[in-house]
PDB file of C-alpha atoms and ligand atoms in Angstrom:
ATOM      1  CA  MET E1198       0.160-157.141 188.481  1.00 43.00           C
ATOM      2  CA  ARG E1199      -3.456-156.616 189.427  1.00 47.00           C
ATOM      3  CA  LYS E1200      -3.633-153.706 187.035  1.00 46.00           C
ATOM      4  CA  ILE E1201      -2.369-155.865 184.203  1.00 46.00           C
ATOM      5  CA  ALA E1202      -4.863-158.611 184.984  1.00 47.00           C
ATOM      6  CA  PHE E1203      -7.635-155.991 185.014  1.00 45.00           C
ATOM      7  CA  LEU E1204      -6.500-154.599 181.672  1.00 44.00           C
ATOM      8  CA  LEU E1205      -6.353-158.075 180.241  1.00 43.00           C
ATOM      9  CA  LEU E1206      -9.897-158.694 181.411  1.00 44.00           C
ATOM     10  CA  ILE E1207     -11.090-155.520 179.748  1.00 42.00           C
ATOM     11  CA  CYS E1208      -9.295-156.496 176.546  1.00 40.00           C
ATOM     12  CA  MET E1209     -10.903-159.906 176.604  1.00 43.00           C
ATOM     13  CA  ALA E1210     -14.305-158.393 177.238  1.00 43.00           C
ATOM     14  CA  PHE E1211     -13.769-156.027 174.317  1.00 41.00           C
ATOM     15  CA  SER E1212     -12.597-158.667 171.937  1.00 41.00           C
ATOM     16  CA  ALA E1213     -15.525-160.853 172.955  1.00 40.00           C
ATOM     17  CA  CYS E1214     -17.791-157.924 172.200  1.00 38.00           C
ATOM     18  CA  SER E1215     -16.247-157.271 168.843  1.00 37.00           C
ATOM     19  CA  VAL E1216     -16.412-160.959 167.946  1.00 38.00           C
ATOM     20  CA  THR E1217     -20.138-160.999 168.726  1.00 37.00           C
ATOM     21  CA  ASN E1218     -20.638-157.838 166.690  1.00 37.00           C
ATOM     22  CA  THR E1219     -18.782-159.136 163.673  1.00 38.00           C
ATOM     23  CA  SER E1220     -20.590-162.449 163.692  1.00 38.00           C
ATOM     24  CA  LYS E1221     -23.917-160.643 163.966  1.00 42.00           C
ATOM     25  CA  LYS E1222     -22.993-158.455 161.030  1.00 47.00           C
ATOM     26  CA  SER E1223     -21.873-161.341 158.859  1.00 56.00           C
ATOM     27  CA  ASP E1224     -25.148-163.117 159.720  1.00 69.00           C
ATOM     28  CA  ALA E1225     -27.210-160.468 157.946  1.00 88.00           C
ATOM     29  CA  ILE E1226     -27.619-161.298 154.273  1.00 95.00           C
ATOM     30  CA  THR E1227     -29.352-159.556 151.424  1.00 97.00           C
ATOM     31  CA  ILE E1228     -30.858-161.812 148.795  1.00 98.00           C
ATOM     32  CA  VAL E1229     -31.808-160.265 145.467  1.00 98.00           C
ATOM     33  CA  THR E1230     -34.276-162.004 143.147  1.00 97.00           C
ATOM     34  CA  THR E1231     -34.325-161.197 139.440  1.00 97.00           C
ATOM     35  CA  PHE E1232     -38.115-160.989 139.073  1.00 95.00           C
ATOM     36  CA  TYR E1233     -41.521-161.381 140.683  1.00 94.00           C
ATOM     37  CA  PRO E1234     -42.242-165.149 140.799  1.00 96.00           C
ATOM     38  CA  LEU E1235     -38.808-165.795 142.327  1.00 97.00           C
ATOM     39  CA  TYR E1236     -39.367-162.942 144.766  1.00 96.00           C
ATOM     40  CA  VAL E1237     -42.585-164.545 146.039  1.00 96.00           C
ATOM     41  CA  ALA E1238     -40.988-168.023 146.292  1.00 98.00           C
ATOM     42  CA  THR E1239     -37.928-166.634 148.095  1.00 98.00           C
ATOM     43  CA  LEU E1240     -40.075-164.649 150.550  1.00 97.00           C
ATOM     44  CA  ASN E1241     -41.699-167.956 151.489  1.00 98.00           C
ATOM     45  CA  VAL E1242     -38.396-169.827 151.787  1.00 98.00           C
ATOM     46  CA  THR E1243     -36.864-167.097 153.987  1.00 98.00           C
ATOM     47  CA  LYS E1244     -39.996-166.410 156.067  1.00 97.00           C
ATOM     48  CA  ASP E1245     -39.436-165.368 159.708  1.00 97.00           C
ATOM     49  CA  ILE E1246     -35.649-165.179 159.460  1.00 97.00           C
ATOM     50  CA  PRO E1247     -34.875-161.640 160.670  1.00 96.00           C
ATOM     51  CA  GLN E1248     -31.279-161.661 159.394  1.00 96.00           C
ATOM     52  CA  VAL E1249     -32.376-162.268 155.811  1.00 97.00           C
ATOM     53  CA  ASN E1250     -33.539-159.394 153.639  1.00 96.00           C
ATOM     54  CA  VAL E1251     -35.132-160.119 150.236  1.00 96.00           C
ATOM     55  CA  VAL E1252     -35.120-157.486 147.493  1.00 95.00           C
ATOM     56  CA  ASN E1253     -36.682-157.811 144.041  1.00 95.00           C
ATOM     57  CA  LEU E1254     -34.393-156.357 141.383  1.00 95.00           C
ATOM     58  CA  THR E1255     -36.897-155.522 138.654  1.00 91.00           C
ATOM     59  CA  LYS E1256     -40.192-153.694 138.847  1.00 83.00           C
ATOM     60  CA  PRO E1257     -43.341-155.795 138.543  1.00 71.00           C
ATOM     61  CA  SER E1258     -44.168-153.801 135.386  1.00 71.00           C
ATOM     62  CA  ASN E1259     -41.129-155.326 133.652  1.00 72.00           C
ATOM     63  CA  GLY E1260     -43.053-158.610 133.327  1.00 76.00           C
ATOM     64  CA  CYS E1261     -41.012-161.452 131.835  1.00 84.00           C
ATOM     65  CA  LEU E1262     -37.348-160.501 131.676  1.00 88.00           C
ATOM     66  CA  HIS E1263     -36.830-161.243 127.964  1.00 85.00           C
ATOM     67  CA  ASP E1264     -34.274-158.719 126.663  1.00 84.00           C
ATOM     68  CA  TYR E1265     -34.086-156.928 130.024  1.00 92.00           C
ATOM     69  CA  GLN E1266     -30.989-154.725 130.341  1.00 93.00           C
ATOM     70  CA  LEU E1267     -29.482-154.048 133.767  1.00 95.00           C
ATOM     71  CA  SER E1268     -29.399-150.387 134.815  1.00 95.00           C
ATOM     72  CA  ALA E1269     -26.596-148.728 136.800  1.00 96.00           C
ATOM     73  CA  GLN E1270     -28.932-148.816 139.808  1.00 96.00           C
ATOM     74  CA  ASP E1271     -29.439-152.593 139.347  1.00 97.00           C
ATOM     75  CA  MET E1272     -25.656-153.121 139.373  1.00 97.00           C
ATOM     76  CA  LYS E1273     -25.429-151.056 142.547  1.00 97.00           C
ATOM     77  CA  THR E1274     -28.146-153.172 144.205  1.00 97.00           C
ATOM     78  CA  LEU E1275     -26.378-156.370 143.135  1.00 98.00           C
ATOM     79  CA  SER E1276     -22.985-155.177 144.380  1.00 97.00           C
ATOM     80  CA  LYS E1277     -24.452-154.894 147.901  1.00 96.00           C
ATOM     81  CA  ALA E1278     -26.139-158.315 147.810  1.00 98.00           C
ATOM     82  CA  SER E1279     -24.855-161.662 149.072  1.00 97.00           C
ATOM     83  CA  VAL E1280     -26.949-163.886 146.850  1.00 98.00           C
ATOM     84  CA  LEU E1281     -28.783-163.488 143.532  1.00 98.00           C
ATOM     85  CA  ILE E1282     -31.702-165.821 142.855  1.00 98.00           C
ATOM     86  CA  SER E1283     -32.007-166.312 139.100  1.00 98.00           C
ATOM     87  CA  ASN E1284     -34.642-168.204 137.134  1.00 98.00           C
ATOM     88  CA  GLY E1285     -32.022-169.756 134.883  1.00 97.00           C
ATOM     89  CA  ALA E1286     -33.032-171.717 131.760  1.00 96.00           C
ATOM     90  CA  GLY E1287     -31.732-168.767 129.741  1.00 94.00           C
ATOM     91  CA  LEU E1288     -34.230-166.150 130.938  1.00 95.00           C
ATOM     92  CA  GLU E1289     -31.672-163.687 132.330  1.00 96.00           C
ATOM     93  CA  HIS E1290     -29.482-162.698 129.401  1.00 94.00           C
ATOM     94  CA  PHE E1291     -27.502-160.404 131.700  1.00 96.00           C
ATOM     95  CA  MET E1292     -25.969-163.130 133.868  1.00 96.00           C
ATOM     96  CA  ASP E1293     -22.588-163.027 132.083  1.00 95.00           C
ATOM     97  CA  LYS E1294     -22.315-159.321 132.796  1.00 96.00           C
ATOM     98  CA  VAL E1295     -23.169-159.892 136.476  1.00 97.00           C
ATOM     99  CA  SER E1296     -20.628-162.657 137.025  1.00 95.00           C
ATOM    100  CA  ALA E1297     -17.935-160.662 135.169  1.00 97.00           C
ATOM    101  CA  GLN E1298     -18.501-157.483 137.165  1.00 97.00           C
ATOM    102  CA  ILE E1299     -19.396-158.965 140.582  1.00 97.00           C
ATOM    103  CA  PRO E1300     -17.565-162.305 140.708  1.00 97.00           C
ATOM    104  CA  SER E1301     -18.093-162.622 144.480  1.00 96.00           C
ATOM    105  CA  LEU E1302     -21.905-162.689 144.146  1.00 98.00           C
ATOM    106  CA  LYS E1303     -23.321-166.165 144.797  1.00 98.00           C
ATOM    107  CA  VAL E1304     -25.939-167.178 142.242  1.00 98.00           C
ATOM    108  CA  VAL E1305     -28.835-169.576 142.780  1.00 98.00           C
ATOM    109  CA  ASP E1306     -30.234-171.235 139.647  1.00 98.00           C
ATOM    110  CA  ALA E1307     -33.900-171.910 140.422  1.00 98.00           C
ATOM    111  CA  SER E1308     -34.316-174.182 137.378  1.00 98.00           C
ATOM    112  CA  ARG E1309     -31.252-176.354 138.054  1.00 98.00           C
ATOM    113  CA  GLY E1310     -31.951-179.987 137.203  1.00 98.00           C
ATOM    114  CA  LEU E1311     -35.610-179.367 136.279  1.00 98.00           C
ATOM    115  CA  PRO E1312     -36.910-180.822 132.998  1.00 97.00           C
ATOM    116  CA  LEU E1313     -37.053-177.994 130.434  1.00 98.00           C
ATOM    117  CA  LEU E1314     -39.332-177.718 127.424  1.00 97.00           C
ATOM    118  CA  GLN E1315     -37.667-176.766 124.163  1.00 94.00           C
ATOM    119  CA  ASP E1316     -38.831-174.431 121.452  1.00 84.00           C
ATOM    120  CA  GLU E1317     -37.230-172.980 118.322  1.00 81.00           C
ATOM    121  CA  GLU E1318     -35.107-170.652 120.444  1.00 81.00           C
ATOM    122  CA  GLY E1319     -33.826-173.352 122.809  1.00 91.00           C
ATOM    123  CA  ASP E1320     -34.853-173.828 126.441  1.00 95.00           C
ATOM    124  CA  ASN E1321     -38.251-172.401 127.351  1.00 95.00           C
ATOM    125  CA  PRO E1322     -37.582-170.469 130.581  1.00 96.00           C
ATOM    126  CA  HIS E1323     -41.208-170.140 131.843  1.00 96.00           C
ATOM    127  CA  VAL E1324     -40.801-172.980 134.358  1.00 97.00           C
ATOM    128  CA  TRP E1325     -42.684-171.237 137.202  1.00 98.00           C
ATOM    129  CA  VAL E1326     -45.948-170.969 135.236  1.00 97.00           C
ATOM    130  CA  SER E1327     -46.790-174.622 135.951  1.00 97.00           C
ATOM    131  CA  VAL E1328     -47.388-175.411 139.627  1.00 98.00           C
ATOM    132  CA  LEU E1329     -45.057-178.374 139.241  1.00 98.00           C
ATOM    133  CA  GLY E1330     -42.324-175.991 138.089  1.00 98.00           C
ATOM    134  CA  ALA E1331     -43.005-173.585 140.977  1.00 98.00           C
ATOM    135  CA  ILE E1332     -42.608-176.491 143.418  1.00 98.00           C
ATOM    136  CA  GLY E1333     -39.309-177.531 141.797  1.00 98.00           C
ATOM    137  CA  GLN E1334     -38.021-173.953 141.887  1.00 98.00           C
ATOM    138  CA  THR E1335     -38.971-173.536 145.562  1.00 98.00           C
ATOM    139  CA  LYS E1336     -37.022-176.684 146.478  1.00 98.00           C
ATOM    140  CA  ASN E1337     -34.051-175.530 144.386  1.00 98.00           C
ATOM    141  CA  ILE E1338     -34.013-172.109 146.053  1.00 98.00           C
ATOM    142  CA  ALA E1339     -34.133-173.665 149.537  1.00 98.00           C
ATOM    143  CA  ASP E1340     -31.422-176.257 148.813  1.00 98.00           C
ATOM    144  CA  GLN E1341     -29.023-173.821 147.189  1.00 98.00           C
ATOM    145  CA  LEU E1342     -29.603-171.123 149.821  1.00 98.00           C
ATOM    146  CA  ALA E1343     -28.912-173.682 152.555  1.00 98.00           C
ATOM    147  CA  ALA E1344     -25.583-174.543 150.905  1.00 98.00           C
ATOM    148  CA  ILE E1345     -24.629-170.857 150.738  1.00 97.00           C
ATOM    149  CA  ASP E1346     -25.958-169.806 154.157  1.00 97.00           C
ATOM    150  CA  ASN E1347     -25.566-172.834 156.366  1.00 96.00           C
ATOM    151  CA  THR E1348     -26.630-170.979 159.524  1.00 95.00           C
ATOM    152  CA  HIS E1349     -30.242-170.898 158.367  1.00 97.00           C
ATOM    153  CA  ALA E1350     -30.285-174.202 156.488  1.00 98.00           C
ATOM    154  CA  LYS E1351     -32.938-175.768 158.714  1.00 98.00           C
ATOM    155  CA  GLN E1352     -35.233-172.746 158.503  1.00 98.00           C
ATOM    156  CA  TYR E1353     -34.956-172.678 154.699  1.00 98.00           C
ATOM    157  CA  ALA E1354     -35.825-176.384 154.547  1.00 98.00           C
ATOM    158  CA  ASP E1355     -38.760-176.083 156.974  1.00 98.00           C
ATOM    159  CA  ASN E1356     -40.166-173.010 155.226  1.00 98.00           C
ATOM    160  CA  ALA E1357     -39.832-174.647 151.807  1.00 98.00           C
ATOM    161  CA  LYS E1358     -41.644-177.737 153.048  1.00 98.00           C
ATOM    162  CA  GLN E1359     -44.511-175.630 154.348  1.00 98.00           C
ATOM    163  CA  TYR E1360     -44.795-173.628 151.114  1.00 98.00           C
ATOM    164  CA  VAL E1361     -44.532-176.745 148.939  1.00 98.00           C
ATOM    165  CA  ASN E1362     -47.441-178.248 150.933  1.00 98.00           C
ATOM    166  CA  SER E1363     -49.591-175.225 150.009  1.00 98.00           C
ATOM    167  CA  LEU E1364     -48.496-175.449 146.367  1.00 98.00           C
ATOM    168  CA  GLU E1365     -49.325-179.154 146.270  1.00 98.00           C
ATOM    169  CA  ALA E1366     -52.809-178.427 147.640  1.00 98.00           C
ATOM    170  CA  LEU E1367     -53.254-175.830 144.879  1.00 98.00           C
ATOM    171  CA  GLN E1368     -51.979-178.306 142.292  1.00 98.00           C
ATOM    172  CA  ALA E1369     -54.434-181.015 143.426  1.00 98.00           C
ATOM    173  CA  ASP E1370     -57.319-178.534 143.333  1.00 98.00           C
ATOM    174  CA  MET E1371     -56.373-177.422 139.809  1.00 98.00           C
ATOM    175  CA  HIS E1372     -56.033-181.001 138.542  1.00 98.00           C
ATOM    176  CA  ASN E1373     -59.456-181.903 139.953  1.00 98.00           C
ATOM    177  CA  THR E1374     -61.126-178.832 138.505  1.00 98.00           C
ATOM    178  CA  LEU E1375     -59.481-179.072 135.075  1.00 97.00           C
ATOM    179  CA  GLN E1376     -59.961-182.811 134.658  1.00 97.00           C
ATOM    180  CA  PHE E1377     -62.840-182.112 132.234  1.00 97.00           C
ATOM    181  CA  ALA E1378     -60.664-179.928 130.006  1.00 97.00           C
ATOM    182  CA  LYS E1379     -57.982-182.514 129.165  1.00 97.00           C
ATOM    183  CA  GLY E1380     -56.942-182.471 125.513  1.00 97.00           C
ATOM    184  CA  LYS E1381     -58.820-179.235 124.685  1.00 98.00           C
ATOM    185  CA  LYS E1382     -57.200-176.975 122.109  1.00 98.00           C
ATOM    186  CA  ILE E1383     -56.246-173.413 123.013  1.00 98.00           C
ATOM    187  CA  VAL E1384     -54.336-170.496 121.502  1.00 97.00           C
ATOM    188  CA  THR E1385     -51.893-168.561 123.691  1.00 95.00           C
ATOM    189  CA  PHE E1386     -50.089-165.280 123.378  1.00 90.00           C
ATOM    190  CA  HIS E1387     -46.413-166.107 123.859  1.00 86.00           C
ATOM    191  CA  GLU E1388     -44.544-169.181 125.072  1.00 88.00           C
ATOM    192  CA  SER E1389     -45.242-168.558 128.763  1.00 90.00           C
ATOM    193  CA  PHE E1390     -48.057-171.111 129.159  1.00 94.00           C
ATOM    194  CA  ASP E1391     -46.271-174.116 127.607  1.00 96.00           C
ATOM    195  CA  TYR E1392     -45.403-175.684 130.978  1.00 97.00           C
ATOM    196  CA  PHE E1393     -48.877-174.960 132.287  1.00 96.00           C
ATOM    197  CA  ALA E1394     -50.539-176.545 129.243  1.00 97.00           C
ATOM    198  CA  LYS E1395     -48.332-179.618 129.597  1.00 97.00           C
ATOM    199  CA  GLU E1396     -49.158-180.000 133.288  1.00 96.00           C
ATOM    200  CA  PHE E1397     -52.913-179.797 132.694  1.00 96.00           C
ATOM    201  CA  ASP E1398     -52.907-181.610 129.364  1.00 97.00           C
ATOM    202  CA  LEU E1399     -54.138-178.742 127.185  1.00 98.00           C
ATOM    203  CA  GLU E1400     -53.057-178.528 123.562  1.00 98.00           C
ATOM    204  CA  ILE E1401     -51.641-175.213 122.352  1.00 97.00           C
ATOM    205  CA  LEU E1402     -52.542-174.881 118.667  1.00 97.00           C
ATOM    206  CA  PHE E1403     -50.216-171.898 118.126  1.00 95.00           C
ATOM    207  CA  LYS E1404     -48.925-168.703 119.745  1.00 93.00           C
ATOM    208  CA  VAL E1405     -50.085-165.315 118.488  1.00 94.00           C
ATOM    209  CA  GLU E1406     -46.829-163.475 119.088  1.00 88.00           C
ATOM    210  CA  THR E1407     -43.914-164.300 116.786  1.00 74.00           C
ATOM    211  CA  HIS E1408     -40.637-165.579 118.225  1.00 68.00           C
ATOM    212  CA  ASP E1409     -38.951-162.199 118.280  1.00 71.00           C
ATOM    213  CA  GLY E1410     -41.843-160.679 120.225  1.00 76.00           C
ATOM    214  CA  GLN E1411     -43.601-159.061 117.258  1.00 84.00           C
ATOM    215  CA  GLU E1412     -47.257-158.983 116.281  1.00 90.00           C
ATOM    216  CA  PRO E1413     -48.028-161.385 113.412  1.00 93.00           C
ATOM    217  CA  SER E1414     -48.105-160.007 109.870  1.00 93.00           C
ATOM    218  CA  ALA E1415     -51.404-159.836 107.935  1.00 94.00           C
ATOM    219  CA  GLY E1416     -50.475-163.091 106.157  1.00 95.00           C
ATOM    220  CA  GLU E1417     -49.634-164.875 109.395  1.00 95.00           C
ATOM    221  CA  LEU E1418     -52.862-163.637 110.940  1.00 96.00           C
ATOM    222  CA  ALA E1419     -54.833-165.051 107.995  1.00 97.00           C
ATOM    223  CA  ASN E1420     -53.092-168.418 108.466  1.00 97.00           C
ATOM    224  CA  MET E1421     -53.963-168.374 112.163  1.00 97.00           C
ATOM    225  CA  THR E1422     -57.601-167.637 111.381  1.00 98.00           C
ATOM    226  CA  ASN E1423     -57.710-170.575 108.943  1.00 97.00           C
ATOM    227  CA  LYS E1424     -56.112-172.927 111.474  1.00 97.00           C
ATOM    228  CA  MET E1425     -58.651-171.913 114.101  1.00 98.00           C
ATOM    229  CA  ARG E1426     -61.577-172.376 111.707  1.00 97.00           C
ATOM    230  CA  ALA E1427     -60.348-175.862 110.779  1.00 97.00           C
ATOM    231  CA  GLN E1428     -60.193-177.076 114.398  1.00 95.00           C
ATOM    232  CA  LYS E1429     -62.301-176.819 117.512  1.00 95.00           C
ATOM    233  CA  VAL E1430     -60.507-174.220 119.607  1.00 97.00           C
ATOM    234  CA  SER E1431     -61.890-173.597 123.116  1.00 97.00           C
ATOM    235  CA  ALA E1432     -60.350-170.214 123.886  1.00 98.00           C
ATOM    236  CA  ILE E1433     -57.571-167.714 123.221  1.00 97.00           C
ATOM    237  CA  PHE E1434     -55.502-166.792 126.267  1.00 96.00           C
ATOM    238  CA  THR E1435     -53.771-163.447 126.485  1.00 93.00           C
ATOM    239  CA  GLU E1436     -51.744-161.980 129.346  1.00 89.00           C
ATOM    240  CA  PRO E1437     -52.632-158.868 131.346  1.00 85.00           C
ATOM    241  CA  GLN E1438     -49.030-157.652 131.022  1.00 78.00           C
ATOM    242  CA  TYR E1439     -49.144-157.562 127.215  1.00 78.00           C
ATOM    243  CA  LYS E1440     -51.657-156.046 124.827  1.00 80.00           C
ATOM    244  CA  SER E1441     -52.084-157.571 121.387  1.00 86.00           C
ATOM    245  CA  PRO E1442     -54.398-156.074 118.744  1.00 90.00           C
ATOM    246  CA  SER E1443     -54.148-159.341 116.767  1.00 94.00           C
ATOM    247  CA  VAL E1444     -56.067-161.214 119.456  1.00 95.00           C
ATOM    248  CA  GLY E1445     -59.109-158.982 118.883  1.00 94.00           C
ATOM    249  CA  VAL E1446     -58.917-159.716 115.164  1.00 95.00           C
ATOM    250  CA  LEU E1447     -58.784-163.486 115.762  1.00 97.00           C
ATOM    251  CA  THR E1448     -61.809-163.332 118.048  1.00 97.00           C
ATOM    252  CA  GLN E1449     -63.695-161.240 115.500  1.00 97.00           C
ATOM    253  CA  GLU E1450     -62.837-163.594 112.640  1.00 96.00           C
ATOM    254  CA  THR E1451     -63.459-166.912 114.431  1.00 97.00           C
ATOM    255  CA  GLY E1452     -65.884-166.133 117.264  1.00 97.00           C
ATOM    256  CA  VAL E1453     -63.516-167.832 119.745  1.00 97.00           C
ATOM    257  CA  LYS E1454     -63.461-165.730 122.909  1.00 97.00           C
ATOM    258  CA  HIS E1455     -60.282-164.471 124.531  1.00 96.00           C
ATOM    259  CA  TYR E1456     -59.462-164.383 128.242  1.00 96.00           C
ATOM    260  CA  ALA E1457     -56.501-163.056 130.211  1.00 95.00           C
ATOM    261  CA  LEU E1458     -54.406-165.535 132.174  1.00 94.00           C
ATOM    262  CA  ASP E1459     -51.758-164.170 134.492  1.00 93.00           C
ATOM    263  CA  PRO E1460     -48.331-165.848 134.247  1.00 93.00           C
ATOM    264  CA  VAL E1461     -47.507-164.413 137.701  1.00 91.00           C
ATOM    265  CA  VAL E1462     -44.794-162.086 136.457  1.00 89.00           C
ATOM    266  CA  SER E1463     -46.157-159.052 138.266  1.00 84.00           C
ATOM    267  CA  GLY E1464     -47.946-158.202 141.479  1.00 80.00           C
ATOM    268  CA  GLU E1465     -47.714-156.275 144.730  1.00 76.00           C
ATOM    269  CA  ALA E1466     -44.221-154.988 145.350  1.00 70.00           C
ATOM    270  CA  ASP E1467     -44.288-155.566 149.108  1.00 70.00           C
ATOM    271  CA  GLY E1468     -43.995-158.969 150.718  1.00 70.00           C
ATOM    272  CA  ASN E1469     -47.080-160.881 149.680  1.00 88.00           C
ATOM    273  CA  LEU E1470     -46.413-164.528 150.543  1.00 95.00           C
ATOM    274  CA  THR E1471     -49.575-165.889 148.945  1.00 95.00           C
ATOM    275  CA  ALA E1472     -49.380-163.938 145.657  1.00 94.00           C
ATOM    276  CA  TYR E1473     -48.555-166.959 143.472  1.00 96.00           C
ATOM    277  CA  ILE E1474     -51.356-169.074 144.931  1.00 96.00           C
ATOM    278  CA  THR E1475     -53.929-166.260 144.753  1.00 95.00           C
ATOM    279  CA  ILE E1476     -53.103-165.477 141.116  1.00 94.00           C
ATOM    280  CA  MET E1477     -53.247-169.173 140.149  1.00 96.00           C
ATOM    281  CA  GLN E1478     -56.643-169.533 141.848  1.00 97.00           C
ATOM    282  CA  LYS E1479     -57.902-166.608 139.751  1.00 96.00           C
ATOM    283  CA  ASN E1480     -56.435-168.277 136.646  1.00 97.00           C
ATOM    284  CA  LEU E1481     -58.233-171.486 137.583  1.00 97.00           C
ATOM    285  CA  ALA E1482     -61.589-169.685 137.800  1.00 97.00           C
ATOM    286  CA  ILE E1483     -60.974-168.138 134.359  1.00 97.00           C
ATOM    287  CA  LEU E1484     -59.945-171.485 132.833  1.00 97.00           C
ATOM    288  CA  LYS E1485     -63.014-173.176 134.235  1.00 97.00           C
ATOM    289  CA  GLU E1486     -65.214-170.559 132.575  1.00 97.00           C
ATOM    290  CA  ALA E1487     -63.248-170.393 129.311  1.00 97.00           C
ATOM    291  CA  LEU E1488     -62.953-174.137 128.676  1.00 97.00           C
ATOM    292  CA  LYS E1489     -66.456-175.252 129.733  1.00 93.00           C
TER     293      LYS E1489
HETATM  294 ZN1   ZN L1270     -42.058-164.710 128.826  1.00 87.03          ZN
END
């Protein structure tokens, strides 16, 4: 009888052990983000939660994910993940493939419910480039992560609040500094700065790159030059991730200088929590100089 009781005790101890082990294991979650700005936002939302591991799927050099094709390695990474943080608004053309091949993967849509700008191709996905959009995406990531991983819901909410406070301070600083530039006309490279221009009340006269990502033809370039000569354009803004020979031609023809603004699509691969804010502060310094 005593022996049986002893055995029972051991069994109970064992099962208790295994229960603890399993729950610990199921606590650990890997979150994959599709690209850099979401990676930085998610690092902030999941800060100081040891059970949560954040991995960025694409290399910083991939820039914006227009036309990005998933590799076999990407699919492998995704098959091991619990959650995928996507930008949404049509940026990730590969989402159908992901949900068909890994139906169990939970997907966060960082742009859910946010007001989207439209262009000829439909929704403009560059929501994160305005600080307002980055704040909305941070809140979306925290809310949707909390619904998926209830255990850490409070930490996600607290972290998001803290990060949003920093973003709001940045936003206030930018609005103060750029007050003088309201209504100024600029030329941009592709559609990435539309949200930014709207937030800070800058007018984009046109974009240098054509809709399918090509350099303008000689005729189009001549039209652009004429448009710029007819209006007072403050500056042309390019992006460090893309090189465009046409921009040099426009500067040469019109005398309007060009500057590089970073749409925060690339940066340090390891966990840099302040990357978005640092890059935007650099952009602010450039804008101040370019629009004066
Ligand atoms: Zn883009």
